[in-house]
mmCIF file of C-alpha atoms in Angstrom:
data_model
loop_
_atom_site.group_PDB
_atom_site.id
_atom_site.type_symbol
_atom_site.label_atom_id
_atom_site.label_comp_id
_atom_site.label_asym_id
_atom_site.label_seq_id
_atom_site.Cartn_x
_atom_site.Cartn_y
_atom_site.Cartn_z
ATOM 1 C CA UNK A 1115 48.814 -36.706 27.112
ATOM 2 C CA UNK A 1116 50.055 -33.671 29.298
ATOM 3 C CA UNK A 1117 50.526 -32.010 26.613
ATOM 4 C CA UNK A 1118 47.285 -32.340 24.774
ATOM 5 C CA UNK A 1119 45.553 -31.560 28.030
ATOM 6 C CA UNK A 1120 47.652 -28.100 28.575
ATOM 7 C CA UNK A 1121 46.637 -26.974 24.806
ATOM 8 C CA UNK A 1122 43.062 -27.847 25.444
ATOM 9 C CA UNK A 1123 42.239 -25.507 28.556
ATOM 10 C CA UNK A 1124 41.951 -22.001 29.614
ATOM 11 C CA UNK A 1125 44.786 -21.465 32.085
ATOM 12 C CA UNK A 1126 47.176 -24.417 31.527
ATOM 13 C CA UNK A 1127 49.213 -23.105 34.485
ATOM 14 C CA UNK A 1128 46.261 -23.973 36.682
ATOM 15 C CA UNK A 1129 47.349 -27.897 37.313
ATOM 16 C CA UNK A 1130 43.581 -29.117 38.324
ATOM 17 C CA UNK A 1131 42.086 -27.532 34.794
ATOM 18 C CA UNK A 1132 44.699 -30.096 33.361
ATOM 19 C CA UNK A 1133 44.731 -32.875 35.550
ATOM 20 C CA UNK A 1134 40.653 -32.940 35.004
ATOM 21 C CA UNK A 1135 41.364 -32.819 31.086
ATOM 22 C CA UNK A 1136 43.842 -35.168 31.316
ATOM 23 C CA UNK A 1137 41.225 -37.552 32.842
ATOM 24 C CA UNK A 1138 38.946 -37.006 30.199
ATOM 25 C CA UNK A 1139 41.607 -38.029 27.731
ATOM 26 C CA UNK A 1140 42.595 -40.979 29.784
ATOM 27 C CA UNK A 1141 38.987 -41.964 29.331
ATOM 28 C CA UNK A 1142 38.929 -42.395 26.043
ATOM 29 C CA UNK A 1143 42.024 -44.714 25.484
ATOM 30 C CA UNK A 1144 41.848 -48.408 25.856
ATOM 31 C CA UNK A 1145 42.600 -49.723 29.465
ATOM 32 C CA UNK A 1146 45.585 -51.305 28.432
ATOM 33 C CA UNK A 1147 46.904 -47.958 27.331
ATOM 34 C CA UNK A 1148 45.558 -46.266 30.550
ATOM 35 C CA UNK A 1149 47.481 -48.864 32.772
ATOM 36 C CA UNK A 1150 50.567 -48.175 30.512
ATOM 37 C CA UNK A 1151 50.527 -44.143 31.248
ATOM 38 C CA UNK A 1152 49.851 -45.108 34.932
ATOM 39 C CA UNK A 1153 53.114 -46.587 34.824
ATOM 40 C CA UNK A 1154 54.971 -43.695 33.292
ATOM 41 C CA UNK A 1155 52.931 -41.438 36.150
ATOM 42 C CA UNK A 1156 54.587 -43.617 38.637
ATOM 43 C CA UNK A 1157 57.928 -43.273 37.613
ATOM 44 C CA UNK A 1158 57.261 -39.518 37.168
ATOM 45 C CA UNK A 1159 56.144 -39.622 41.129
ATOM 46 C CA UNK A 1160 59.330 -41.588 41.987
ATOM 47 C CA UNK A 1161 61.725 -39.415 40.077
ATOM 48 C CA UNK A 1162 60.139 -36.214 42.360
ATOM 49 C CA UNK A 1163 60.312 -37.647 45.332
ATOM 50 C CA UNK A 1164 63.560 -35.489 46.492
ATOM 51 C CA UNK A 1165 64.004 -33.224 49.416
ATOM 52 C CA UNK A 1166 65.057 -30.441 47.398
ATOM 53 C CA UNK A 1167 62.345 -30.165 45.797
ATOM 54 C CA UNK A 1168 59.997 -30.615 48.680
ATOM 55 C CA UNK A 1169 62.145 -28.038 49.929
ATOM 56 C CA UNK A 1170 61.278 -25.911 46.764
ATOM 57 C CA UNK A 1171 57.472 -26.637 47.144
ATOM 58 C CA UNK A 1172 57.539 -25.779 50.796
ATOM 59 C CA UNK A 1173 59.025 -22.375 49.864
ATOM 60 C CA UNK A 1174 56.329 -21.470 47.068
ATOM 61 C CA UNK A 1175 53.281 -22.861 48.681
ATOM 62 C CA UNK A 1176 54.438 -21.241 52.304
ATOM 63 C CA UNK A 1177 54.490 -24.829 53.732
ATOM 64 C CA UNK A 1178 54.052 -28.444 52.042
ATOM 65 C CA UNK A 1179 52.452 -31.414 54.159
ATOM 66 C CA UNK A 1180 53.127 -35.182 52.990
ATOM 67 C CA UNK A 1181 49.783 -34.358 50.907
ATOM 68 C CA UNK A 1182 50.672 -31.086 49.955
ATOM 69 C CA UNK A 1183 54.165 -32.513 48.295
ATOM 70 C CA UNK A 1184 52.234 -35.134 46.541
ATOM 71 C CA UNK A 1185 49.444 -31.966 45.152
ATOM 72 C CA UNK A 1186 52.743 -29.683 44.337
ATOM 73 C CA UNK A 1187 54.296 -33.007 41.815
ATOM 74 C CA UNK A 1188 50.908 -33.007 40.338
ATOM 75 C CA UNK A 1189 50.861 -29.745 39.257
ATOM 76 C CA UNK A 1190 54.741 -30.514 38.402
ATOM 77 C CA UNK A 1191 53.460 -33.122 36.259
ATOM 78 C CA UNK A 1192 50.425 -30.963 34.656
ATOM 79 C CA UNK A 1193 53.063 -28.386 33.762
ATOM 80 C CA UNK A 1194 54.970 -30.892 31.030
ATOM 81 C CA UNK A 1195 57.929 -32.267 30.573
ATOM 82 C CA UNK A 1196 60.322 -29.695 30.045
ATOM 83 C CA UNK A 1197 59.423 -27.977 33.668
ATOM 84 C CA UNK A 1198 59.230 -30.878 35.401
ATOM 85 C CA UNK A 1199 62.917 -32.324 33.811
ATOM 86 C CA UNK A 1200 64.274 -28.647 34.707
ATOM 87 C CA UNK A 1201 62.280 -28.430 38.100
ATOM 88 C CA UNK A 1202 63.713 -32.145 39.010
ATOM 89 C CA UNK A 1203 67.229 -31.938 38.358
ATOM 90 C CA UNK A 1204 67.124 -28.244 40.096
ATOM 91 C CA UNK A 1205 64.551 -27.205 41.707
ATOM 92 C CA UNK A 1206 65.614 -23.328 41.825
ATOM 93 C CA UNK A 1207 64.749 -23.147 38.125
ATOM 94 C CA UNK A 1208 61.168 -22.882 39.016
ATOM 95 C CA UNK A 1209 61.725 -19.638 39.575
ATOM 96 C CA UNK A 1210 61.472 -18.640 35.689
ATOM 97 C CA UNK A 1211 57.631 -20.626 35.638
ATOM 98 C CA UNK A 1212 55.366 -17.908 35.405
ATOM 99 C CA UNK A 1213 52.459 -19.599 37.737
ATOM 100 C CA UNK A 1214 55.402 -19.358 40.401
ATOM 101 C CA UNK A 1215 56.200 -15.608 39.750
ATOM 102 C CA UNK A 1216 52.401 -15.217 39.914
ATOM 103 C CA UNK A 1217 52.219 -16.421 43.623
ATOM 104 C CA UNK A 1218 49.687 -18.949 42.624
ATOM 105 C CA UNK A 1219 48.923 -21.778 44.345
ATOM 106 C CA UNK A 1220 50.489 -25.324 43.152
ATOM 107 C CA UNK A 1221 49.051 -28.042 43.822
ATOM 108 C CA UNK A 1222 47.086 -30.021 41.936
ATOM 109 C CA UNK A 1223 45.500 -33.252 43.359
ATOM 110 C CA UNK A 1224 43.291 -33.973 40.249
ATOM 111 C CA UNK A 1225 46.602 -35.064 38.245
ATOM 112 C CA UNK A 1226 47.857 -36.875 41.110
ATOM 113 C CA UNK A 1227 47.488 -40.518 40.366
ATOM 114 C CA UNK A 1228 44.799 -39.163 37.509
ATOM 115 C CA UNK A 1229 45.486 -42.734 35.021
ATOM 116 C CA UNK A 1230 45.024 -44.886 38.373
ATOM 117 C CA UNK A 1231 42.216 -43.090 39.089
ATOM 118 C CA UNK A 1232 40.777 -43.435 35.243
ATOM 119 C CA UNK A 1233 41.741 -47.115 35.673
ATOM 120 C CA UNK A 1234 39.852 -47.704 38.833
ATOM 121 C CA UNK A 1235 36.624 -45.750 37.706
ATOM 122 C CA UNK A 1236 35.811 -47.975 34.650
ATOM 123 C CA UNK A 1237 37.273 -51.575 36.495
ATOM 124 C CA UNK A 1238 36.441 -50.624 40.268
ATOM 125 C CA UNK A 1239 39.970 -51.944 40.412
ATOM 126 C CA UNK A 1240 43.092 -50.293 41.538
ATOM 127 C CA UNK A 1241 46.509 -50.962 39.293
ATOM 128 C CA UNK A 1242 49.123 -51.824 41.676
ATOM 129 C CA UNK A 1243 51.020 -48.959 43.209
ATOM 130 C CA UNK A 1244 54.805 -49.517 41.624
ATOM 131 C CA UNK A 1245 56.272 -45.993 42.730
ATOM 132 C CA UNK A 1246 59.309 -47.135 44.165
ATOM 133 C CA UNK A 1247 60.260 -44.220 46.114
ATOM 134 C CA UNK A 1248 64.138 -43.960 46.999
ATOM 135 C CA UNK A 1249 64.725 -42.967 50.677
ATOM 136 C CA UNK A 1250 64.807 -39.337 51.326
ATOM 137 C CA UNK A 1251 67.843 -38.189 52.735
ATOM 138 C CA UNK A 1252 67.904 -35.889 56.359
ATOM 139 C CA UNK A 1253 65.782 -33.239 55.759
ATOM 140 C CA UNK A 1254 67.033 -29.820 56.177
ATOM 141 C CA UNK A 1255 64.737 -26.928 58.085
ATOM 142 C CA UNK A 1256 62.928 -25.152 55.387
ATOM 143 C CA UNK A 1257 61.979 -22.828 57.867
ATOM 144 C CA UNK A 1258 65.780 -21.736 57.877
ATOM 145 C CA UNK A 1259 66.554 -18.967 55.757
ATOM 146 C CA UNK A 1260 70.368 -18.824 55.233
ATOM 147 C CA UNK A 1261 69.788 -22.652 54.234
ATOM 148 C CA UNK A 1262 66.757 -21.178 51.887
ATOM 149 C CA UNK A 1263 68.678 -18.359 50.340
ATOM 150 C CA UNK A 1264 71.626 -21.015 49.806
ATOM 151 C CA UNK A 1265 69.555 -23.661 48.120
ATOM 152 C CA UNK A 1266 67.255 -21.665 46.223
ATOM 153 C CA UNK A 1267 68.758 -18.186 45.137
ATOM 154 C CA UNK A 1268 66.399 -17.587 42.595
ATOM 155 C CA UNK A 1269 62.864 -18.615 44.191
ATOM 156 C CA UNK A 1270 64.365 -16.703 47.497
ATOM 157 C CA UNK A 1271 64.369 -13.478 45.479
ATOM 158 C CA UNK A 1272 61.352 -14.135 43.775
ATOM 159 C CA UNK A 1273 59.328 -15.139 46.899
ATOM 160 C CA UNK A 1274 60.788 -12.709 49.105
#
């Protein structure tokens, strides 16, 4: 689905051009299929869910609220699944994503949650929310930058 919404728009770096694609795919698919892609979404949102990485978004974004983190995965997400599989188990790779080099800004709240959304707007009902998120270990000061230059080598020299 990610995929056919990134070949289908003008800048598919830009995760809110996707994310409202995406929903106009998601449209078009039966509801049972819709509810079965919310599912993958979830598990998507629970794999993320890492301090490293909210670490990493805090870093390219120049700060990352508790909605900002959830915006940054859904531009993760709108980016496919080899960046996001890359960006998860390290977030330093993002570093090579050109949208990151670029200094853009990414977030993306239109994929956030985009097949609950689809599910709710043609059932007025929400799915249940199953993203099981694991506990986040002690956070680290982002604002510290030996710790930032440690963690994130790459994005440090990019960003700097």
């Amino acid at each position: 689905m990610v995929d056919a919404a990134r070949a289908s728009v003008e800048d598919p770096s830009d995760g809110d051009q996707v994310g409202e694609r995406a929903r106009r795919l998601l449209d078009e698919l039966p509801l049972e299929e819709v509810a079965e892609l919310a599912r993958a979404e979830w598990e998507l949102r629970a794999r993320s869910y890492r301090v490293d990485l909210w670490g990493a978004a805090y870093l390219i974004n120049g700060g990352c609220s508790d909605d900002g983190f959830e915006y940054f995965r859904g531009w993760l997400m709108s980016q496919g699944r080899e960046v996001f599989e890359r960006a998860v188990a390290d977030p330093d790779t993002l570093a090579g994503v050109p949208a990151v080099q670029a200094g853009q800004d990414l977030e993306s709240e239109e994929m956030f949650g985009v097949a609950n959304l689809v599910h709710w707007e043609r059932t007025g009902e929400a799915l249940p929310d199953r993203a099981d998120y694991p506990a986040l270990p002690e956070f680290w000061d982002f604002d510290d930058d030996d710790e930032v230059r440690r963690r994130f080598p790459r994005l440090n020299i990019i960003l700097d």
